[in-house]
Amino acid sequence: MLMTNEEIFDKVKEILIDQFDLEDSEVSLTTNMTDDIDADSLDLFEVLNRVEDDFDIKLEETEEVKTVQDLVNKIKDQLDKK
């Protein structure tokens, strides 16, 4: 399943808006998960689980995920390996 970074970002954005009850304008590639949207480890775990389900991938080493861009990059890497 080939997806562009923009398509991945749109999907991640949708998940974050839903999970944290955010406005569309509050989520960008530079959004920091903990600083900008107050995600704790449980929140991040839930987001990552949903990402794995929605994209049908397995994410590893997710402690490196600090920003939305980091997450998009991880997803892209996994999708490219499929």
GROMACS .gro file of C-alpha atoms in nm:
model
   82
    1MET     CA    1   0.000   0.000   0.000
    2LEU     CA    2   0.183   0.305  -0.122
    3MET     CA    3   0.083   0.625   0.050
    4THR     CA    4   0.232   0.969   0.031
    5ASN     CA    5   0.351   1.146   0.343
    6GLU     CA    6   0.060   1.383   0.299
    7GLU     CA    7  -0.193   1.098   0.297
    8ILE     CA    8  -0.031   0.948   0.605
    9PHE     CA    9  -0.033   1.287   0.779
   10ASP     CA   10  -0.402   1.338   0.699
   11LYS     CA   11  -0.488   1.004   0.857
   12VAL     CA   12  -0.268   1.065   1.163
   13LYS     CA   13  -0.421   1.410   1.199
   14GLU     CA   14  -0.769   1.256   1.192
   15ILE     CA   15  -0.669   1.009   1.466
   16LEU     CA   16  -0.518   1.282   1.686
   17ILE     CA   17  -0.816   1.515   1.642
   18ASP     CA   18  -1.048   1.232   1.738
   19GLN     CA   19  -0.837   1.107   2.030
   20PHE     CA   20  -0.765   1.446   2.189
   21ASP     CA   21  -1.068   1.645   2.075
   22LEU     CA   22  -0.849   1.894   1.890
   23GLU     CA   23  -0.921   2.153   1.625
   24ASP     CA   24  -0.787   2.091   1.275
   25SER     CA   25  -0.554   2.390   1.312
   26GLU     CA   26  -0.397   2.244   1.627
   27VAL     CA   27  -0.228   1.955   1.445
   28SER     CA   28   0.069   2.007   1.213
   29LEU     CA   29   0.382   1.810   1.132
   30THR     CA   30   0.570   2.005   1.399
   31THR     CA   31   0.313   1.937   1.670
   32ASN     CA   32   0.488   1.785   1.971
   33MET     CA   33   0.285   1.501   2.120
   34THR     CA   34   0.360   1.575   2.483
   35ASP     CA   35   0.424   1.950   2.483
   36ASP     CA   36   0.154   2.063   2.241
   37ILE     CA   37  -0.129   1.817   2.296
   38ASP     CA   38  -0.052   1.699   2.649
   39ALA     CA   39  -0.040   1.332   2.554
   40ASP     CA   40   0.076   1.107   2.835
   41SER     CA   41   0.220   0.761   2.781
   42LEU     CA   42  -0.122   0.595   2.788
   43ASP     CA   43  -0.257   0.844   2.532
   44LEU     CA   44   0.039   0.776   2.307
   45PHE     CA   45  -0.003   0.402   2.348
   46GLU     CA   46  -0.367   0.432   2.238
   47VAL     CA   47  -0.276   0.652   1.942
   48LEU     CA   48  -0.003   0.412   1.833
   49ASN     CA   49  -0.237   0.113   1.863
   50ARG     CA   50  -0.492   0.288   1.647
   51VAL     CA   51  -0.224   0.383   1.395
   52GLU     CA   52  -0.112   0.020   1.378
   53ASP     CA   53  -0.470  -0.096   1.323
   54ASP     CA   54  -0.561   0.171   1.069
   55PHE     CA   55  -0.242   0.131   0.864
   56ASP     CA   56  -0.208  -0.244   0.926
   57ILE     CA   57   0.153  -0.210   1.041
   58LYS     CA   58   0.360  -0.282   1.350
   59LEU     CA   59   0.549   0.009   1.499
   60GLU     CA   60   0.869  -0.047   1.694
   61GLU     CA   61   1.095   0.184   1.892
   62THR     CA   62   0.814   0.430   1.938
   63GLU     CA   63   0.991   0.616   2.218
   64GLU     CA   64   1.156   0.818   1.941
   65VAL     CA   65   0.817   0.954   1.838
   66LYS     CA   66   0.809   1.310   1.970
   67THR     CA   67   0.632   1.498   1.692
   68VAL     CA   68   0.365   1.423   1.434
   69GLN     CA   69   0.642   1.424   1.172
   70ASP     CA   70   0.826   1.149   1.364
   71LEU     CA   71   0.512   0.939   1.360
   72VAL     CA   72   0.449   1.000   0.990
   73ASN     CA   73   0.810   0.896   0.916
   74LYS     CA   74   0.774   0.575   1.121
   75ILE     CA   75   0.451   0.485   0.942
   76LYS     CA   76   0.604   0.559   0.601
   77ASP     CA   77   0.904   0.337   0.682
   78GLN     CA   78   0.678   0.048   0.779
   79LEU     CA   79   0.450   0.089   0.477
   80ASP     CA   80   0.751   0.099   0.244
   81LYS     CA   81   0.869  -0.236   0.385
   82LYS     CA   82   0.542  -0.408   0.300
   0.00000   0.00000   0.00000
